[in-house]
Coordinates of C-alpha atoms and ligand atoms in Angstrom, one line a residue:
M1 CA 76.6 108.2 128.4
P2 CA 78.9 105.3 128.0
T3 CA 77.2 102.0 127.3
A4 CA 78.0 99.4 130.0
V5 CA 79.9 96.4 128.9
R6 CA 79.5 92.8 130.0
E7 CA 82.8 91.8 131.6
P8 CA 85.3 94.6 132.0
R9 CA 88.9 93.6 132.8
L10 CA 91.8 95.9 133.3
V11 CA 94.6 95.1 130.8
V12 CA 97.0 98.0 131.5
F13 CA 97.1 100.9 133.9
N14 CA 99.5 103.8 133.6
E15 CA 100.6 104.4 137.2
P16 CA 103.1 107.2 136.5
L17 CA 100.6 109.1 134.5
A18 CA 97.9 108.7 137.1
R19 CA 100.3 110.1 139.7
G20 CA 101.2 113.0 137.5
L21 CA 97.5 113.8 137.1
G22 CA 97.1 113.9 140.8
L23 CA 94.9 110.8 140.9
D24 CA 95.2 108.3 143.7
A25 CA 97.5 105.9 141.7
E26 CA 98.1 103.7 144.7
G27 CA 94.5 103.6 145.5
F28 CA 93.8 102.2 142.0
T29 CA 96.4 99.4 142.4
K30 CA 95.0 98.4 145.8
A31 CA 91.3 98.7 145.0
D32 CA 89.1 95.9 143.9
P33 CA 90.2 95.2 140.3
A34 CA 86.5 94.8 139.3
E35 CA 85.8 98.3 140.5
V36 CA 88.8 99.8 138.7
A37 CA 87.8 97.9 135.5
A38 CA 84.2 99.1 135.8
L39 CA 85.5 102.7 136.0
F40 CA 87.8 102.6 133.0
A41 CA 85.1 100.7 131.0
G42 CA 82.5 103.4 131.6
N43 CA 80.3 101.1 133.6
R44 CA 80.7 103.3 136.6
L45 CA 81.2 107.1 136.3
P46 CA 83.8 108.9 138.4
E47 CA 82.4 111.4 140.9
G48 CA 81.7 114.7 139.2
A49 CA 81.9 113.4 135.6
E50 CA 79.6 115.1 133.1
P51 CA 80.0 112.8 130.0
L52 CA 79.7 114.4 126.6
A53 CA 80.6 113.7 123.0
Q54 CA 82.2 116.6 121.1
A55 CA 81.1 117.8 117.7
Y56 CA 83.8 118.4 115.1
A57 CA 84.2 118.4 111.4
G58 CA 87.3 117.7 109.3
H59 CA 88.9 117.4 105.9
Q60 CA 89.6 113.6 105.5
F61 CA 92.1 113.0 102.7
G62 CA 91.2 116.6 101.5
R63 CA 87.4 116.3 101.6
F64 CA 85.2 118.1 104.1
T65 CA 83.0 116.0 106.3
V66 CA 81.0 116.6 109.5
L67 CA 82.2 114.1 112.1
G68 CA 82.3 114.2 115.9
D69 CA 83.2 111.8 118.7
G70 CA 81.7 108.7 117.1
R71 CA 83.4 106.4 119.5
A72 CA 84.7 108.6 122.3
I73 CA 83.1 110.2 125.3
L74 CA 84.8 112.9 127.4
L75 CA 84.3 112.2 131.1
G76 CA 85.6 115.6 132.2
E77 CA 88.7 117.5 133.2
Q78 CA 91.3 116.9 135.8
R79 CA 93.3 119.6 137.4
A80 CA 96.8 118.2 138.0
P81 CA 98.9 119.2 141.0
D82 CA 101.0 121.4 138.8
G83 CA 97.9 123.4 137.9
R84 CA 97.5 122.1 134.4
L85 CA 94.1 121.0 133.1
W86 CA 93.6 117.7 131.3
D87 CA 90.8 116.1 129.4
I88 CA 90.0 112.5 130.4
Q89 CA 88.2 110.7 127.6
L90 CA 87.0 107.1 127.0
K91 CA 87.7 105.8 123.5
G92 CA 85.4 102.9 122.5
P93 CA 82.6 103.4 125.1
G94 CA 79.7 102.8 122.8
R95 CA 77.5 104.7 120.5
T96 CA 77.1 108.5 120.6
P97 CA 75.0 110.9 118.5
Y98 CA 78.0 111.1 116.1
S99 CA 78.5 107.4 115.5
R100 CA 76.7 107.3 112.1
G101 CA 76.8 103.6 111.1
G102 CA 79.6 102.7 113.6
D103 CA 79.3 100.7 116.8
G104 CA 81.2 103.2 118.9
R105 CA 83.6 100.5 120.0
A106 CA 87.3 99.8 119.8
A107 CA 89.3 96.6 119.7
V108 CA 92.1 95.4 122.1
G109 CA 94.9 95.4 119.5
P110 CA 94.5 99.0 118.3
M111 CA 93.9 100.4 121.8
L112 CA 97.1 98.7 123.1
R113 CA 98.8 100.1 120.0
E114 CA 97.8 103.6 120.9
Y115 CA 98.9 103.0 124.5
L116 CA 102.3 101.7 123.5
I117 CA 103.1 104.3 120.8
S118 CA 101.8 107.3 122.7
E119 CA 104.0 106.2 125.7
A120 CA 107.0 105.8 123.3
M121 CA 106.3 109.3 121.9
H122 CA 106.1 110.8 125.3
A123 CA 109.4 109.1 126.4
L124 CA 111.0 110.5 123.2
G125 CA 110.0 113.9 124.4
I126 CA 107.4 114.5 121.7
P127 CA 104.1 116.2 122.7
T128 CA 101.4 113.7 122.6
T129 CA 98.1 112.6 124.1
R130 CA 98.6 109.9 126.8
S131 CA 96.9 106.7 127.7
L132 CA 95.8 106.1 131.3
A133 CA 94.3 102.6 130.9
V134 CA 93.1 99.9 128.6
V135 CA 90.2 97.7 129.6
A136 CA 89.0 94.6 127.8
T137 CA 85.2 94.7 127.6
G138 CA 84.6 90.9 127.4
E139 CA 82.5 91.7 124.3
P140 CA 83.3 91.0 120.7
V141 CA 83.6 93.8 118.1
F142 CA 82.9 92.9 114.5
R143 CA 85.3 94.2 111.9
E144 CA 86.8 92.2 109.0
Q145 CA 87.2 89.6 111.7
T146 CA 85.6 89.3 115.2
L147 CA 88.0 90.9 117.7
P148 CA 88.0 91.3 121.4
G149 CA 86.6 94.7 122.4
A150 CA 88.4 97.4 124.5
V151 CA 88.1 100.9 126.0
L152 CA 91.1 103.2 126.2
T153 CA 91.3 106.1 128.5
R154 CA 92.9 109.0 126.7
V155 CA 94.4 112.0 128.5
A156 CA 94.9 115.2 126.4
A157 CA 95.7 118.9 127.0
S158 CA 92.4 119.2 125.1
H159 CA 90.5 117.5 122.3
L160 CA 90.1 120.7 120.3
R161 CA 91.1 120.0 116.7
V162 CA 91.5 122.0 113.6
G163 CA 88.2 120.3 112.7
T164 CA 86.5 121.7 115.8
F165 CA 87.0 125.1 114.4
E166 CA 85.8 124.0 110.9
Y167 CA 82.7 122.8 112.6
A168 CA 82.1 126.1 114.4
A169 CA 82.8 128.0 111.1
A170 CA 80.4 125.7 109.2
S171 CA 77.7 126.5 111.8
G172 CA 77.7 130.0 110.3
D173 CA 77.1 131.4 113.8
R174 CA 79.8 134.0 114.6
A175 CA 79.1 133.8 118.3
V176 CA 79.8 130.1 118.3
L177 CA 83.2 130.6 116.6
E178 CA 84.1 133.4 119.0
A179 CA 83.2 131.4 122.0
L180 CA 85.3 128.5 120.8
F181 CA 88.2 130.8 120.0
E182 CA 88.0 132.4 123.5
Y183 CA 87.9 128.9 125.1
A184 CA 90.8 127.6 123.1
A185 CA 92.9 130.7 123.6
A186 CA 92.3 130.8 127.4
R187 CA 93.1 127.1 127.7
H188 CA 96.2 126.9 125.5
D189 CA 97.5 130.4 125.0
P190 CA 96.6 132.5 128.1
G191 CA 99.6 134.7 127.6
L192 CA 98.5 136.4 124.4
E193 CA 98.3 140.2 124.4
P194 CA 94.8 141.4 124.5
G195 CA 93.7 143.5 121.5
A196 CA 92.5 143.2 117.9
E197 CA 95.5 141.0 116.8
R198 CA 94.9 138.4 119.5
P199 CA 93.2 135.9 117.0
L200 CA 96.1 136.3 114.6
E201 CA 98.7 135.8 117.3
W202 CA 96.8 132.8 118.4
L203 CA 96.9 131.4 114.9
R204 CA 100.6 132.0 114.9
A205 CA 101.0 130.2 118.2
V206 CA 99.1 127.2 116.9
A207 CA 101.2 127.1 113.7
E208 CA 104.4 127.4 115.7
R209 CA 103.5 124.4 117.8
Q210 CA 102.8 122.4 114.7
A211 CA 106.1 123.5 113.1
S212 CA 107.9 122.3 116.2
L213 CA 105.9 119.1 116.4
L214 CA 106.4 118.1 112.8
A215 CA 110.2 118.7 113.2
R216 CA 110.1 116.3 116.1
W217 CA 108.2 113.6 114.1
I218 CA 110.6 113.9 111.2
G219 CA 113.5 113.7 113.6
V220 CA 112.5 110.3 114.8
G221 CA 111.1 108.9 111.6
F222 CA 107.5 109.0 112.7
V223 CA 104.8 108.6 110.1
H224 CA 101.4 109.7 111.5
G225 CA 99.5 108.1 108.6
V226 CA 96.2 110.0 108.8
M227 CA 96.8 113.7 109.2
N228 CA 93.2 114.7 108.5
T229 CA 92.3 118.1 110.0
D230 CA 90.2 116.3 112.7
N231 CA 93.4 114.5 113.8
M232 CA 95.4 117.7 114.3
A233 CA 95.2 119.1 117.8
I234 CA 95.2 122.8 118.6
S235 CA 97.4 122.0 121.7
G236 CA 100.2 120.8 119.5
E237 CA 100.0 117.2 120.8
T238 CA 100.2 114.2 118.5
I239 CA 96.7 112.7 118.4
D240 CA 95.1 109.7 116.8
Y241 CA 97.4 106.6 116.7
G242 CA 95.4 104.7 114.0
P243 CA 97.8 103.8 111.2
C244 CA 101.0 105.4 112.4
A245 CA 104.4 103.7 112.2
F246 CA 108.2 104.4 112.4
L247 CA 110.6 104.3 109.5
D248 CA 113.0 101.5 109.4
A249 CA 115.0 102.2 106.2
Y250 CA 115.1 105.9 105.4
S251 CA 112.7 106.6 102.6
P252 CA 111.1 110.0 102.3
G253 CA 108.1 108.7 100.3
M254 CA 107.3 106.0 102.9
V255 CA 103.6 105.2 103.4
F256 CA 102.3 102.5 105.8
S257 CA 98.6 103.1 105.8
S258 CA 96.7 100.7 103.7
I259 CA 94.2 103.4 102.6
D260 CA 96.7 106.2 101.7
H261 CA 96.9 105.2 98.1
Q262 CA 98.2 108.6 96.8
G263 CA 100.8 109.0 99.5
R264 CA 99.2 112.1 100.7
Y265 CA 100.5 111.4 104.2
A266 CA 103.9 110.0 103.2
F267 CA 106.8 110.6 105.6
A268 CA 108.3 113.7 103.9
N269 CA 104.9 115.1 102.9
Q270 CA 103.9 115.6 106.5
P271 CA 105.1 119.2 107.0
R272 CA 103.3 120.3 103.8
I273 CA 100.1 118.6 105.0
A274 CA 100.4 120.4 108.4
Q275 CA 100.6 123.7 106.5
W276 CA 97.6 122.6 104.4
N277 CA 95.7 121.8 107.6
L278 CA 96.6 125.1 109.1
A279 CA 95.2 126.8 106.0
R280 CA 91.9 125.2 106.8
L281 CA 92.2 126.5 110.4
A282 CA 93.0 130.0 109.1
E283 CA 89.9 129.8 106.8
A284 CA 87.7 128.8 109.7
V285 CA 88.8 131.7 111.9
L286 CA 89.1 134.3 109.1
P287 CA 86.2 136.4 110.3
L288 CA 88.0 136.8 113.6
L289 CA 91.3 138.0 112.0
D290 CA 89.9 141.2 110.5
E291 CA 86.6 142.8 109.7
D292 CA 87.8 143.3 106.2
E293 CA 88.1 140.0 104.4
T294 CA 91.0 140.9 102.1
R295 CA 93.0 142.1 105.1
A296 CA 92.0 139.0 107.0
V297 CA 93.3 136.8 104.1
E298 CA 96.6 138.8 104.0
K299 CA 97.1 138.3 107.7
A300 CA 96.4 134.6 107.5
N301 CA 98.8 134.2 104.6
G302 CA 101.5 136.0 106.5
V303 CA 101.3 133.2 109.1
L304 CA 100.9 130.3 106.6
E305 CA 103.8 131.5 104.4
M306 CA 106.1 131.5 107.4
F307 CA 105.3 127.9 108.2
P308 CA 107.9 126.2 106.0
T309 CA 110.6 128.5 107.3
R310 CA 109.6 127.9 110.9
F311 CA 109.5 124.1 110.3
R312 CA 112.9 124.2 108.6
E313 CA 114.4 126.1 111.6
H314 CA 113.1 123.6 114.1
W315 CA 114.1 120.7 111.8
L316 CA 117.7 122.0 111.4
A317 CA 118.0 122.7 115.1
G318 CA 116.9 119.1 115.7
M319 CA 119.3 117.7 113.1
R320 CA 122.2 119.7 114.4
A321 CA 121.6 118.2 117.8
K322 CA 121.4 114.7 116.3
L323 CA 124.8 115.3 114.8
G324 CA 126.2 116.7 118.0
L325 CA 126.5 120.3 116.7
A326 CA 125.8 123.3 118.9
E327 CA 127.4 126.0 116.7
E328 CA 125.5 127.1 113.6
E329 CA 127.3 127.2 110.3
P330 CA 125.7 128.0 106.9
E331 CA 126.8 124.7 105.4
D332 CA 125.1 122.6 108.1
A333 CA 121.9 122.1 106.1
A334 CA 123.9 120.7 103.2
L335 CA 125.8 118.4 105.5
V336 CA 122.5 117.0 106.8
D337 CA 121.0 116.7 103.3
A338 CA 124.1 114.8 102.1
L339 CA 123.7 112.3 104.9
L340 CA 120.0 111.8 104.2
E341 CA 120.7 111.3 100.5
D342 CA 123.4 108.8 101.3
M343 CA 121.0 107.0 103.7
Q344 CA 118.3 106.9 101.1
S345 CA 120.5 105.4 98.5
R346 CA 121.8 102.7 100.8
Q347 CA 118.3 102.2 102.4
A348 CA 120.1 102.7 105.7
D349 CA 118.1 102.2 108.9
F350 CA 117.0 105.7 110.1
T351 CA 117.3 105.1 113.8
N352 CA 120.4 103.0 113.8
T353 CA 122.3 105.2 111.5
F354 CA 122.1 108.1 114.0
L355 CA 122.7 105.6 116.8
D356 CA 125.9 104.4 115.1
L357 CA 127.0 108.0 114.6
T358 CA 126.4 108.5 118.4
M359 CA 128.1 105.3 119.7
K360 CA 130.8 104.3 117.2
D361 CA 134.2 105.7 116.2
P362 CA 133.5 107.5 112.9
A363 CA 137.1 107.2 111.8
A364 CA 137.0 103.4 112.0
E365 CA 135.8 101.1 109.3
W366 CA 132.2 99.9 109.9
D367 CA 130.4 96.7 108.8
A368 CA 128.9 97.1 105.4
D369 CA 130.6 100.5 105.0
T370 CA 130.7 102.4 101.8
E371 CA 133.2 104.9 100.4
E372 CA 130.5 107.6 100.2
F373 CA 129.4 107.1 103.8
R374 CA 133.1 107.1 105.0
A375 CA 133.6 110.3 103.0
W376 CA 130.6 111.9 104.6
R377 CA 131.8 110.9 108.1
R378 CA 135.2 112.6 107.4
R379 CA 133.3 115.7 106.4
W380 CA 131.3 115.5 109.6
M381 CA 134.4 114.9 111.8
E382 CA 136.0 118.1 110.3
R383 CA 132.8 120.0 111.0
R384 CA 132.8 118.7 114.6
L385 CA 136.4 119.9 115.1
R386 CA 135.1 123.4 114.7
E387 CA 132.7 123.0 117.7
R388 CA 134.0 125.1 120.7
G389 CA 132.6 122.9 123.5
P390 CA 134.3 119.6 124.6
A391 CA 133.7 116.5 122.6
E392 CA 131.8 114.9 125.6
T393 CA 129.2 117.6 125.5
S394 CA 128.7 117.0 121.8
Q395 CA 128.4 113.2 122.3
E396 CA 126.0 113.8 125.2
R397 CA 123.8 116.0 122.9
M398 CA 123.7 113.1 120.4
R399 CA 122.7 110.6 123.1
R400 CA 119.9 112.9 124.1
S401 CA 118.7 113.3 120.5
N402 CA 119.2 109.9 119.0
P403 CA 117.1 107.1 120.5
A404 CA 118.5 103.6 120.8
Y405 CA 115.0 102.2 120.9
I406 CA 111.8 103.0 119.0
P407 CA 108.7 100.8 118.7
R408 CA 109.9 98.6 115.8
N409 CA 107.0 97.5 113.6
A410 CA 107.7 93.8 113.9
R411 CA 107.9 94.0 117.8
V412 CA 104.7 96.0 118.0
E413 CA 102.8 93.5 115.8
E414 CA 104.2 90.6 117.8
A415 CA 103.2 92.2 121.1
L416 CA 99.7 93.1 120.0
E417 CA 99.0 89.7 118.5
A418 CA 100.1 87.9 121.7
A419 CA 97.9 90.2 123.8
A420 CA 94.8 90.2 121.6
K421 CA 94.9 86.6 120.4
D422 CA 96.3 84.7 123.3
G423 CA 95.8 87.1 126.2
D424 CA 99.5 87.0 126.7
L425 CA 100.7 90.4 127.9
E426 CA 104.3 89.5 128.5
P427 CA 105.7 90.7 125.1
F428 CA 103.6 93.9 125.4
G429 CA 105.0 94.6 128.9
K430 CA 108.6 94.0 127.7
L431 CA 108.2 96.2 124.7
L432 CA 106.6 98.9 126.8
D433 CA 109.5 98.9 129.1
V434 CA 111.9 99.2 126.2
V435 CA 110.2 102.1 124.4
R436 CA 109.6 103.9 127.7
N437 CA 113.4 104.2 127.9
P438 CA 114.4 105.2 124.4
Y439 CA 117.7 106.8 125.3
A440 CA 119.0 103.9 127.4
H441 CA 122.1 103.5 125.2
D442 CA 123.7 101.3 127.7
R443 CA 121.0 98.7 127.5
D444 CA 122.0 95.9 125.1
L445 CA 118.7 94.6 123.6
P446 CA 119.5 93.7 120.0
R447 CA 116.1 92.1 119.5
Y448 CA 114.5 95.5 120.1
S449 CA 117.0 97.6 118.1
A450 CA 117.5 95.3 115.0
P451 CA 116.0 96.5 111.7
P452 CA 113.9 94.1 109.8
P453 CA 115.6 91.5 107.6
A454 CA 116.2 92.9 104.1
D455 CA 113.5 90.8 102.4
T456 CA 110.7 91.8 104.8
P457 CA 107.6 93.0 103.0
R458 CA 106.5 96.5 103.6
Y459 CA 104.7 97.0 106.9
R460 CA 101.0 97.7 106.5
T461 CA 98.8 99.6 108.9
Y462 CA 95.1 100.0 109.3
C463 CA 92.9 102.7 110.8
G464 CA 91.6 100.1 113.3
T465 CA 88.0 101.4 112.9
Ligands
LIG501 P1 89.6 108.5 112.6 O1 89.9 108.1 111.2 O2 90.0 107.4 113.6 O3 90.1 109.8 113.0 O4 88.0 108.5 112.8 C1 87.2 109.3 112.0 C2 85.8 109.4 112.5 O5 85.2 108.2 112.5 C3 85.7 110.0 113.9 O6 84.6 110.9 114.0 C4 85.4 108.7 114.8 O7 84.7 109.1 115.9 C5 84.6 107.9 113.8 N1 84.7 106.5 114.1 C6 85.7 105.7 114.0 N2 85.5 104.4 114.4 C7 84.2 104.4 114.8 C8 83.3 103.4 115.3 N3 83.7 102.2 115.5 N4 82.0 103.8 115.6 C9 81.6 105.0 115.4 N5 82.4 106.0 114.9 C10 83.6 105.7 114.6
LIG502 MG1 90.5 110.7 114.7

């Protein structure tokens, strides 16, 4: 059960999400604010809720650990009007049997961060858990500093993780593993053909969602920061917004998380880590893939070995779209690689380079232009001439694929600081409005699109635990 808090106060509420879930969004906005805050703080349970904390395990930075919802409680499921089923979970509602030494609590800053970045990801068209509300608890949480406490309401297609399967496998009870598999398959992959190969096809489907998701992350410069197996969802949604950040300058080795000393979760390493995590999932479900262990391993390897190819296909499709290309030519990958190499050498801003390619005349001379970049643009223009569709279609494709606005690190910090320190939600509200409309190319908001000044020290993120 959630532990009641002293003085809950609603900080943000996601009305469009509430409507999509089939909740009475208007009712919430008209109701007594104290009642609404009590609900999203866990002080009062919604009708029909059966709270529970989920068990899971996970490889954290490569090491196996038994974990579980140490600071999260699932309230239940909501059937949306479109028939889809959603988990509704409180994050930060107090101690659970899995809290170990922790307090089961969360702070306002990190919860608003999750709200903001998950909304940005959703608006970018990237599968993600969502955030329905953030409530300030009126109680302090004790970290390196004393911080104001908060509870976030997270909405997810499910909270099943790779680590949930690792937990079931570690139990050594085949019936538990089978029950979990059946539940997950029914929930996320109801269309699988029945038969002996169903678990293998399920594994392939999970891997395919990850290949697609990772390509989407890479396409917007997203660094998750803590891709432990307990933070990889079977549904293919981005989950856990602890230390994540977006690239400014393009740098494949970029790491933001203060605890990722080895660069395990560096920007360009993410697809490899996804594959590594899927290998842990495959190990967990190995007994379901085939009665014969050698054959089970061969089957699993068949899926895992395809992962880099599938990722690369999704990536290339995404990069073609970013460059306004619909036709497929064998030299396209080399064209993209040449651009990325040039961007890396110039430390060009990731988002704004693609934005400029979308909005500017590539034949003109640009500010701070280089001979190499001009040469690359000429090569790209020649390639675009071979597109069969009209130029407007190509530009439209670029507009849909290249955001004008991402949550810039400096703007995020500024908004969270104002909210958490001074209770001033205005910067947060403004930034939220900007990142909820990432493809609004006609909006002129230089403060939100500007890269950081050249001498800015590297942005550092923390797990917020
Ligand atoms: P994360 O690194 O955020 O994925 O969290 C890893 C594990 O630590 C999860 O099992 C969390 O439930 C647990 N955890 C994180 N913060 C707390 C906290 N304040 N109290 C109890 N458990 C926590
Ligand atoms: Mg986590």
